[in-house]
mmCIF file of C-alpha atoms and ligand atoms in Angstrom:
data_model
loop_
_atom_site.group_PDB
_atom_site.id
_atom_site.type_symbol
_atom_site.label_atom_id
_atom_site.label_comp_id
_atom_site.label_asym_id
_atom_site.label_seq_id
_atom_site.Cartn_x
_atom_site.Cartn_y
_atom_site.Cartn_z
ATOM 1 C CA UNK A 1321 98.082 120.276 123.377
ATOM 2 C CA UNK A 1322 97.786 116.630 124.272
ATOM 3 C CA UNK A 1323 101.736 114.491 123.811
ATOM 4 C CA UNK A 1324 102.217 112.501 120.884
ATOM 5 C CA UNK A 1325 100.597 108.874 121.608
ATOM 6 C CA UNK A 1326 102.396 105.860 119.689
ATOM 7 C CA UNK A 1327 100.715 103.113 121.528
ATOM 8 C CA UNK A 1328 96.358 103.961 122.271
ATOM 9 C CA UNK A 1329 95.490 104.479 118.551
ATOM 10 C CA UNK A 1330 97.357 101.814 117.315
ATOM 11 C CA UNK A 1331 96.334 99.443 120.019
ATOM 12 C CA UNK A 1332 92.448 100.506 120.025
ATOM 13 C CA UNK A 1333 92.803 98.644 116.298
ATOM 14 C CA UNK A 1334 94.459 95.619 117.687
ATOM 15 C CA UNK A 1335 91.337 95.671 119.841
ATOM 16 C CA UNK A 1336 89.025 95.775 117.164
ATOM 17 C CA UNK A 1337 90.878 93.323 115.556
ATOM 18 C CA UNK A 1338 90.503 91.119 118.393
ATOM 19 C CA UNK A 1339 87.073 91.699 119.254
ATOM 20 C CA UNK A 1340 85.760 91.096 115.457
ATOM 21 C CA UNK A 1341 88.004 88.130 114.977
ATOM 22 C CA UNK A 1342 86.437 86.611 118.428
ATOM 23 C CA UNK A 1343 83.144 87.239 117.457
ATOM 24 C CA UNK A 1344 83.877 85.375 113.725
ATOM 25 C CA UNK A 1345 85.167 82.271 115.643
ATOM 26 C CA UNK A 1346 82.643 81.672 118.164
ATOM 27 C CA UNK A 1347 79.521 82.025 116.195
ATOM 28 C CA UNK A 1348 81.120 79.918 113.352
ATOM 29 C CA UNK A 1349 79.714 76.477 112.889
ATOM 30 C CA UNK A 1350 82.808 74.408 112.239
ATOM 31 C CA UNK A 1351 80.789 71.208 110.717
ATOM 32 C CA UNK A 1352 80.681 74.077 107.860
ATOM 33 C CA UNK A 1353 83.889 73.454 105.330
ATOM 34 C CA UNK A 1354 83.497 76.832 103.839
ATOM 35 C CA UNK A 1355 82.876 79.035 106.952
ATOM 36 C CA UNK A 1356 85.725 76.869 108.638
ATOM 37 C CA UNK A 1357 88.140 77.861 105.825
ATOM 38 C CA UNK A 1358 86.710 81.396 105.713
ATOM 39 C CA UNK A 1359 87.834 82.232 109.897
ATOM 40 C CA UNK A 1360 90.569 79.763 109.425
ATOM 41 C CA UNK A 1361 92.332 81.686 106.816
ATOM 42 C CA UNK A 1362 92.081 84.481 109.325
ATOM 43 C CA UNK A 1363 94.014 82.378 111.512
ATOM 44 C CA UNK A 1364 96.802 81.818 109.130
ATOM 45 C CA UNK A 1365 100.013 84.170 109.995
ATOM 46 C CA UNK A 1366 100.687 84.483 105.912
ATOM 47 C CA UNK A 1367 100.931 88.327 105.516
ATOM 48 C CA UNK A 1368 101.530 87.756 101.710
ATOM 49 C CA UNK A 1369 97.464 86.860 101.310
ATOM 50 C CA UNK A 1370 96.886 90.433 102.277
ATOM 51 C CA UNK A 1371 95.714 91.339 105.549
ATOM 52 C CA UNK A 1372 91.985 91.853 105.293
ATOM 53 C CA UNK A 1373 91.906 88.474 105.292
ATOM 54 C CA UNK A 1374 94.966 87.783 107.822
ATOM 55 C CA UNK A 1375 94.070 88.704 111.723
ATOM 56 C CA UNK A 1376 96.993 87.138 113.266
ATOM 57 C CA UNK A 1377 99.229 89.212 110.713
ATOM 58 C CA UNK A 1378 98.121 92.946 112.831
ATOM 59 C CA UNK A 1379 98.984 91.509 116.258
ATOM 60 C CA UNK A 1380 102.176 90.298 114.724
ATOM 61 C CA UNK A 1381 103.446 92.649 112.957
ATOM 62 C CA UNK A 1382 102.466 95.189 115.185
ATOM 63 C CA UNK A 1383 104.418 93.770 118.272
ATOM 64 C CA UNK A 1384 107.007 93.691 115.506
ATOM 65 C CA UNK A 1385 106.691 97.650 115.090
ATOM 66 C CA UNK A 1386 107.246 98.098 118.711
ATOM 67 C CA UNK A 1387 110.059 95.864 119.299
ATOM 68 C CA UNK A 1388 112.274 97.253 116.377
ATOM 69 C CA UNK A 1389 111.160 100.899 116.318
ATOM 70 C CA UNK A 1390 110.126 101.951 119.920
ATOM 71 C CA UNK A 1391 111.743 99.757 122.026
ATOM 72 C CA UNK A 1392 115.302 99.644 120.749
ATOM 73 C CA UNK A 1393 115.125 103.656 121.277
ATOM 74 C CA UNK A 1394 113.657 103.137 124.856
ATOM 75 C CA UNK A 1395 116.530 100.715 125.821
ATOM 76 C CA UNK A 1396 118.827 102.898 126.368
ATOM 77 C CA UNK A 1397 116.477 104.620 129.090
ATOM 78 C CA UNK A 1398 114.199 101.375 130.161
ATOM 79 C CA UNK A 1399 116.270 98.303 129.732
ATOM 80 C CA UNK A 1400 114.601 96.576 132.582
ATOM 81 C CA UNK A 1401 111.228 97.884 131.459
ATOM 82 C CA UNK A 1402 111.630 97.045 127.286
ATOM 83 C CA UNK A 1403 113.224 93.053 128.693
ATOM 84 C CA UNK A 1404 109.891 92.834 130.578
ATOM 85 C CA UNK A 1405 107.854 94.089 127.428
ATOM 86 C CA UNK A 1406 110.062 91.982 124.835
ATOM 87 C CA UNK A 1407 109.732 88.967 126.811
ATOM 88 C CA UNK A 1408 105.850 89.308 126.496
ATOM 89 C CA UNK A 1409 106.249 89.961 122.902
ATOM 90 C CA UNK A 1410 108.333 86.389 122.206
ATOM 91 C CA UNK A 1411 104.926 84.591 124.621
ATOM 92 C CA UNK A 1412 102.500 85.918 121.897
ATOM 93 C CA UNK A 1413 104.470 85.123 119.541
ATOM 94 C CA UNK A 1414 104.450 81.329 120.435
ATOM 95 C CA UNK A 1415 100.374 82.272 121.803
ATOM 96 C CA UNK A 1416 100.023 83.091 117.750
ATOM 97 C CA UNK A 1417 101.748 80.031 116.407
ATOM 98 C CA UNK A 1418 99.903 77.282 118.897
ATOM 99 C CA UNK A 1419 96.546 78.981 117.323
ATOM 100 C CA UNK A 1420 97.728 78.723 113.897
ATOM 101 C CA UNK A 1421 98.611 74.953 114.637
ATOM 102 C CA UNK A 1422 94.999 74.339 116.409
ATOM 103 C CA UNK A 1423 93.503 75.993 113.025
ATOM 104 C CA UNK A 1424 95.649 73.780 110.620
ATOM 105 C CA UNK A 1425 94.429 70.529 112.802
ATOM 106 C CA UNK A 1426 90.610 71.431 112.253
ATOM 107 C CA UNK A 1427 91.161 71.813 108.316
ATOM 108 C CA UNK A 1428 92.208 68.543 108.038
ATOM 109 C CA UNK A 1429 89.522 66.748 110.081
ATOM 110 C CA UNK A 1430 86.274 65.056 108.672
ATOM 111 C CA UNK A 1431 84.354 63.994 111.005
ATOM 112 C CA UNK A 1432 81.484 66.180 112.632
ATOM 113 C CA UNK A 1433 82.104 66.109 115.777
ATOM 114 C CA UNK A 1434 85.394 66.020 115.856
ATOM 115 C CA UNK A 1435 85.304 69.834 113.971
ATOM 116 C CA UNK A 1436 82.963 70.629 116.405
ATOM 117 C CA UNK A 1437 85.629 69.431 119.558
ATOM 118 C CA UNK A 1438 88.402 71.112 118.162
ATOM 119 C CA UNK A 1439 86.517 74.391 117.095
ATOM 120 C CA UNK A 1440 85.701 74.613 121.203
ATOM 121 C CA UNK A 1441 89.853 74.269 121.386
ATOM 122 C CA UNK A 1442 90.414 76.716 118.815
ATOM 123 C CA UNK A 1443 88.579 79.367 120.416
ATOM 124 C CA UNK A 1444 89.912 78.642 123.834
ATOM 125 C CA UNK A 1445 93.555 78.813 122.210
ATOM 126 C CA UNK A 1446 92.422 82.230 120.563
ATOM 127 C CA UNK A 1447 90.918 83.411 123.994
ATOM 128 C CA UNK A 1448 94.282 82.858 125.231
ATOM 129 C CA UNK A 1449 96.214 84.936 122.993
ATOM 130 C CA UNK A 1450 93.311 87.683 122.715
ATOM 131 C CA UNK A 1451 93.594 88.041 126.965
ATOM 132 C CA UNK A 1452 97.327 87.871 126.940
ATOM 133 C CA UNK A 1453 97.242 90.440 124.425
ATOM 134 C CA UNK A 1454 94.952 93.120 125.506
ATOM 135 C CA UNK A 1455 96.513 92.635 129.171
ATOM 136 C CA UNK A 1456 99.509 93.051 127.590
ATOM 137 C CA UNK A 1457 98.758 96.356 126.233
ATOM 138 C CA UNK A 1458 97.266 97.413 129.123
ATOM 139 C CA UNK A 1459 100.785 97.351 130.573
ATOM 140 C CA UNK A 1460 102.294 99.164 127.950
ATOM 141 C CA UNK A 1461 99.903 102.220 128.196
ATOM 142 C CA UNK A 1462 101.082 102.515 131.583
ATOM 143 C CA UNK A 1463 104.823 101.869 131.516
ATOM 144 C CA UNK A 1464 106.054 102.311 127.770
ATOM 145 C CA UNK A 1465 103.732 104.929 126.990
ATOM 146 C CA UNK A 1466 104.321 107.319 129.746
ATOM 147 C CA UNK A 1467 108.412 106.358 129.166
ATOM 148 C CA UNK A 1468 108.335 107.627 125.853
ATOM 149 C CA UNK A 1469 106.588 110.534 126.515
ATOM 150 C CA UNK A 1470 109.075 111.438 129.554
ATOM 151 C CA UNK A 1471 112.330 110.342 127.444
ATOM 152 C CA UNK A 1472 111.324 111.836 124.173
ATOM 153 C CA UNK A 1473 110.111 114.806 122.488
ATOM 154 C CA UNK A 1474 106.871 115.359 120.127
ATOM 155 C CA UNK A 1475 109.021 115.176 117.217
ATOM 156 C CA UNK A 1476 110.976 112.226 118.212
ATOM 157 C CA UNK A 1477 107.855 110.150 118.456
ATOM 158 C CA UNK A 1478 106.030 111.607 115.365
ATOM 159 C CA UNK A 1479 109.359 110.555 113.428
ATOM 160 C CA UNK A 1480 108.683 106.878 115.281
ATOM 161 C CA UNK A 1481 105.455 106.707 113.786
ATOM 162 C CA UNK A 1482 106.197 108.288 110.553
ATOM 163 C CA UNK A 1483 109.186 105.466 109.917
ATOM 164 C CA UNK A 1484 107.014 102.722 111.307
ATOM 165 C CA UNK A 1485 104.145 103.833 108.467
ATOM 166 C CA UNK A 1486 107.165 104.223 105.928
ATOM 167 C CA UNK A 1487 108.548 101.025 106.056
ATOM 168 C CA UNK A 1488 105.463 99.164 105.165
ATOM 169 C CA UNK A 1489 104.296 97.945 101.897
ATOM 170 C CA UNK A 1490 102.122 100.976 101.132
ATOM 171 C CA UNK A 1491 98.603 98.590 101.109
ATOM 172 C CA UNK A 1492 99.602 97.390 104.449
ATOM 173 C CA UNK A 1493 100.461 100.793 105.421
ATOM 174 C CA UNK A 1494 96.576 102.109 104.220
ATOM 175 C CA UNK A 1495 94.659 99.272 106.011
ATOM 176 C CA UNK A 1496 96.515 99.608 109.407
ATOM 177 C CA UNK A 1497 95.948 102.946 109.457
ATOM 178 C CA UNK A 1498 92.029 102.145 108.103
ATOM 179 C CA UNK A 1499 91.536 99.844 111.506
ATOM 180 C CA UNK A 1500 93.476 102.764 113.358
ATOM 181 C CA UNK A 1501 91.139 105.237 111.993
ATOM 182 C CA UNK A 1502 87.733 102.807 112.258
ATOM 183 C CA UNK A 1503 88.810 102.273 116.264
ATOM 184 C CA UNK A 1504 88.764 105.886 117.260
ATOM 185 C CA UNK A 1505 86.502 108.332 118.947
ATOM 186 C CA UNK A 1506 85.885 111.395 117.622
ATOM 187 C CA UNK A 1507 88.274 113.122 120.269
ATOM 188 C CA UNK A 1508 90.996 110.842 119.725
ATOM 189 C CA UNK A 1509 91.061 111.460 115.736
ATOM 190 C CA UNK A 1510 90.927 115.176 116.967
ATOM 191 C CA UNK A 1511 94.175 114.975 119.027
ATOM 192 C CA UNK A 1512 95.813 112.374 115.973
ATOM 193 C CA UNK A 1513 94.881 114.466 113.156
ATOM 194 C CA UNK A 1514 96.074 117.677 114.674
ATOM 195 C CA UNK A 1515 99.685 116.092 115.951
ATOM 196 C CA UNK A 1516 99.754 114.827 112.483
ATOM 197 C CA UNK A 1517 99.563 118.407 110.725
ATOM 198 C CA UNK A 1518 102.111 119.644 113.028
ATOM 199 C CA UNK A 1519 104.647 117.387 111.886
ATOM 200 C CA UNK A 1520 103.935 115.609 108.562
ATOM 201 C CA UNK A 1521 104.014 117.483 104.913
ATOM 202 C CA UNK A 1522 100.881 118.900 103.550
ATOM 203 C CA UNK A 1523 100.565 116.313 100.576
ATOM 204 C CA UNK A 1524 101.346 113.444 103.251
ATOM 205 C CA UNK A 1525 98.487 115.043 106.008
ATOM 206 C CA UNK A 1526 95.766 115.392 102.850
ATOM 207 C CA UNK A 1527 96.482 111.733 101.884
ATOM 208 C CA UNK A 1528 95.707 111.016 105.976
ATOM 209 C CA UNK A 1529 92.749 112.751 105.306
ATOM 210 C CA UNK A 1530 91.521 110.898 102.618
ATOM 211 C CA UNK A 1531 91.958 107.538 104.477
ATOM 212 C CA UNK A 1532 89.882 108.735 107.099
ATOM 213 C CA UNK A 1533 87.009 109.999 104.447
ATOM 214 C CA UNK A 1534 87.520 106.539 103.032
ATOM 215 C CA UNK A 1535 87.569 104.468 106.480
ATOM 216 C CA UNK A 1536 84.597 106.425 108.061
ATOM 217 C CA UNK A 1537 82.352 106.872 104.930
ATOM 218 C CA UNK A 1538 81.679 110.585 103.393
ATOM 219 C CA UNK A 1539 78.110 111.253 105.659
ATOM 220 C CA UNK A 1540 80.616 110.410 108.802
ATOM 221 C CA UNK A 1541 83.473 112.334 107.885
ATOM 222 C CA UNK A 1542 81.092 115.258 106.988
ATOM 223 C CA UNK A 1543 80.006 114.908 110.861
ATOM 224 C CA UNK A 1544 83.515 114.820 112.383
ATOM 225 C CA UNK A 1545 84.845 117.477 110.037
ATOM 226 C CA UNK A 1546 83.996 120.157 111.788
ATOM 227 C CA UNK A 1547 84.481 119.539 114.869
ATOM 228 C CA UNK A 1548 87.996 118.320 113.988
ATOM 229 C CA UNK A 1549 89.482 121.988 114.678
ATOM 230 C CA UNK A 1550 91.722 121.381 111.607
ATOM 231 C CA UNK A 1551 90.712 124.498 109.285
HETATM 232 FE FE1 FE2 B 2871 103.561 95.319 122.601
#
């Protein structure tokens, strides 16, 4: 039976988050007011709007996640390892806010070209964070992960990620969880799904199952089903 994982599911959505908001800004034609508003209100860190709409909202709130309710348990065991990690945390953090403030700029200018100069910074601001960000999950799949794995038992991490899905509005909750679910291979949601009737309640692990009928579409899920070992 494979160890509970709190970092590759989550982060294989951050990745699809990144690569689909990448995508959205480089083919976007910034002389466009509409299309400029529509991937710049992707760009705006306003979790309140809802986060279909609010990219920079995952990557932040899901270094949040980690920095409140992994890595305060892993001090105690890693100190010099969760410094390292929360030190990268604070850089994409100010990474986020310099894209925000490149997106704000381009809303306000008029001129053609000028959109069109500071769309080319915009990306390259993005590109920034995006690298920083997948190299910096990289790292933690190699020192964090394997930590908590050594440090901590299967129910001590399945309580992590039960609290860390608790404590969010419950529409935040079900579209983190929809990217999470949207990211994975079949073999992944196989090892997920069956960690996640070990330890949650039956009405919690149905609801799970829902989501991923939902997130995959019904002629999907009837595919994976049956292969998911979960009867
Ligand atoms: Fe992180």
């Amino acid at each position: 039976m494979p160890r509970e994982d709190l970092f590759t599911p989550i982060h294989n959505a951050m990745r699809s988050v990144i690569y689909d908001t990448g995508r959205d800004l480089q083919t976007t034609d910034f002389t466009d007011r509409e299309a400029t508003q529509k991937v710049c209100s992707k760009m705006e860190k306003d979790i309140k709007r809802g986060l279909s709409s609010c990219m920079l909202c995952y990557l932040s709130s899901h270094a949040e996640d980690e920095s409140t309710k992994v890595f305060n348990v892993m001090r105690s065991y890693e100190p010099e390892m969760v410094d390292m990690l929360l030190k990268e945390h604070e850089e994409i953090e100010r990474e986020i806010d310099q894209v925000m403030q490149i997106s704000d700029q381009l809303k306000q200018l008029s001129d053609s070209e000028e959109r069109i100069l500071k769309g080319k910074e915009l990306n390259r601001v993005a590109n920034n964070l995006f690298g920083y960000y997948i190299t910096h999950m990289n790292k933690e799949e190699v020192t964090i992960l394997p930590a908590t794995q050594k440090y901590l038992t299967d129910e001590q991490l399945a309580a992590i990620r039960t609290s860390i899905v608790r404590d969010k509005p419950p529409d935040q909750a079900a579209k983190e969880v929809g990217w999470v679910i949207r990211s994975m291979n079949i073999n992944e949601m196989r090892d997920v799904l069956l960690g996640m009737k070990k330890t949650m309640p039956p009405p919690a692990f149905e609801g799970m199952l829902k989501l991923a009928e939902q997130n995959l579409g019904k002629e999907k899920w009837e595919t994976f089903k049956p292969k998911l070992g979960l009867e």
